[in-house]
mmCIF file of C-alpha atoms in Angstrom:
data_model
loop_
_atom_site.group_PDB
_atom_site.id
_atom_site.type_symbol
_atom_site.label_atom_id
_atom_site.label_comp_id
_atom_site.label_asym_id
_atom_site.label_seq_id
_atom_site.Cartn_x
_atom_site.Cartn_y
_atom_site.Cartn_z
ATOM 1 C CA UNK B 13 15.230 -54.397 -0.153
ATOM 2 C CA UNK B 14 12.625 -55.649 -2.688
ATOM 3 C CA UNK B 15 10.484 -53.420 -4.438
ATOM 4 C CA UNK B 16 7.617 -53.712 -6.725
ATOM 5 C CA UNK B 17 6.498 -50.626 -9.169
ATOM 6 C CA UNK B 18 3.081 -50.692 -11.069
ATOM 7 C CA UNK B 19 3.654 -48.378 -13.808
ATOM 8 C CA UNK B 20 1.147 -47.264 -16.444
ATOM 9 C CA UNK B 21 2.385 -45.919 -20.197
ATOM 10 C CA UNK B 22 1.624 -44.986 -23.601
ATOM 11 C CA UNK B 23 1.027 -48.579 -25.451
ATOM 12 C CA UNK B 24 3.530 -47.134 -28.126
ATOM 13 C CA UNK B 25 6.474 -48.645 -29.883
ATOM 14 C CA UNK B 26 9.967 -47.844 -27.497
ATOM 15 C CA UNK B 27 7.812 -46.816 -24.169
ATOM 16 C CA UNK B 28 9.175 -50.287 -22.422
ATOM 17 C CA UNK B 29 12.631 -49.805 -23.901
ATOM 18 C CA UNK B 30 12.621 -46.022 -22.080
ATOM 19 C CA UNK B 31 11.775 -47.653 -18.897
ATOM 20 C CA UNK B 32 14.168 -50.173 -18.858
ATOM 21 C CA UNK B 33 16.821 -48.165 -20.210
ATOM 22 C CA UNK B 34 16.631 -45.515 -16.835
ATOM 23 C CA UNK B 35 17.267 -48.575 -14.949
ATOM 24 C CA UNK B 36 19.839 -49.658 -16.711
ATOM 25 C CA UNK B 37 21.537 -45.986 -16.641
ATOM 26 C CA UNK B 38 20.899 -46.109 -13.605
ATOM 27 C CA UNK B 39 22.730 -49.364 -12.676
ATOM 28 C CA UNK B 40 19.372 -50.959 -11.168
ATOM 29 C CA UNK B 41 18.763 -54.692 -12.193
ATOM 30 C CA UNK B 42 15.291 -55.668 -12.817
ATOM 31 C CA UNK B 43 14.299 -59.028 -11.408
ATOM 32 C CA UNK B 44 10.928 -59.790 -13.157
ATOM 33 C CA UNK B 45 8.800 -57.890 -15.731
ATOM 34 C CA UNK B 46 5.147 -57.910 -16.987
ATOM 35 C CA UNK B 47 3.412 -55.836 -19.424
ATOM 36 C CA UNK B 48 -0.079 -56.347 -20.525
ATOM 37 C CA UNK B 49 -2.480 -53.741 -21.692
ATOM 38 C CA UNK B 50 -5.380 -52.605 -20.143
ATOM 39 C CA UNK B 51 -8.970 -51.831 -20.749
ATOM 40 C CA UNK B 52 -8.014 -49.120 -22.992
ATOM 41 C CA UNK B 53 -6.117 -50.601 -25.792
ATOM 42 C CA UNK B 54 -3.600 -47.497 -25.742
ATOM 43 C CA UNK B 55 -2.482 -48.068 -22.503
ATOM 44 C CA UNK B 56 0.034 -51.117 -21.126
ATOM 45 C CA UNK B 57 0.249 -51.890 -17.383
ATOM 46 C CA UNK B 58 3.953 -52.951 -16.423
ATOM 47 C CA UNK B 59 4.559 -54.363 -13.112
ATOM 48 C CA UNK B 60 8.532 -54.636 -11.891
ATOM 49 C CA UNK B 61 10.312 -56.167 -9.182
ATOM 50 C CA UNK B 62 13.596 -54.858 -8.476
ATOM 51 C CA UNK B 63 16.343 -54.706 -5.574
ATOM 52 C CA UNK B 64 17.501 -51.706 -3.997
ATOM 53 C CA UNK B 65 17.909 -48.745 -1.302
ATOM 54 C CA UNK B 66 14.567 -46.998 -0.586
ATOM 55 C CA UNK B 67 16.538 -43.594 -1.691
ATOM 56 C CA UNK B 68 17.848 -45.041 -5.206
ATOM 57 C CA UNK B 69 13.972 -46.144 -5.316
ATOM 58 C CA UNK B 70 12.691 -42.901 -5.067
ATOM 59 C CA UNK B 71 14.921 -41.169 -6.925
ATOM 60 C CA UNK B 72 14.392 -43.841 -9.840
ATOM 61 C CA UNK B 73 10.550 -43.320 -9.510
ATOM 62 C CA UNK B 74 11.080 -39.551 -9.259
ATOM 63 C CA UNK B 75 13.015 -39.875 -13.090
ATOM 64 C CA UNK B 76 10.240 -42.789 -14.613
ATOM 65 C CA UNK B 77 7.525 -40.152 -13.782
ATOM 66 C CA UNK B 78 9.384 -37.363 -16.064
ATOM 67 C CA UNK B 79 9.343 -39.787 -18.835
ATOM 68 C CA UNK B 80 6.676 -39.069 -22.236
ATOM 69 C CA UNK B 81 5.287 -41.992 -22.176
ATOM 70 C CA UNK B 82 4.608 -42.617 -18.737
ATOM 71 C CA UNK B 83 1.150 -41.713 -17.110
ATOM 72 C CA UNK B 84 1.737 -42.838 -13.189
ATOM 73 C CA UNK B 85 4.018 -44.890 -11.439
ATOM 74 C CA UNK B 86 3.024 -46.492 -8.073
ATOM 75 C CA UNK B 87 4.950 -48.350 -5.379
ATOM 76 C CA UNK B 88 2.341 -49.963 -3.372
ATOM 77 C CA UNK B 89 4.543 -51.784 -0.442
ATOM 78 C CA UNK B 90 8.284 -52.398 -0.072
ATOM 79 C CA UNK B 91 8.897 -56.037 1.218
ATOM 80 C CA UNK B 92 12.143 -56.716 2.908
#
């Protein structure tokens, strides 16, 4: 199943690299990837698309929150 995250982090040197390396540990490919910042010039928005099982999801989700330089991680809809 498809599933897109909006994640918002620290606009700091590494904070992507964190993120992509849980998926990677994780053995989760990333299809697409955007960062841009935001309003507030110390804050990026990253939007990802990824495949996978709605548990593996969660649990990946459940792990990006714990990370420093993440503030909040949404998954607005899963598409099929």
């Amino acid at each position: 199943m498809k599933h897109t995250l909006s994640i918002l982090l620290q606009n700091e040197s590494g904070a992507l690299m964190r993120v992509a390396g849980l998926f990677a540990a994780r053995h989760c490919n990333i299809d697409s990837l955007t960062v841009a910042t935001t309003q507030d010039p110390a804050v990026s928005q990253l939007t990802l698309v990824m495949h996978g099982a709605d548990d593996t999801v969660e649990q990946i989700i459940k792990q990006t929150r714990k990370l420093v330089d993440v503030i909040e991680v949404s998954h607005p809809v899963a598409t099929p």
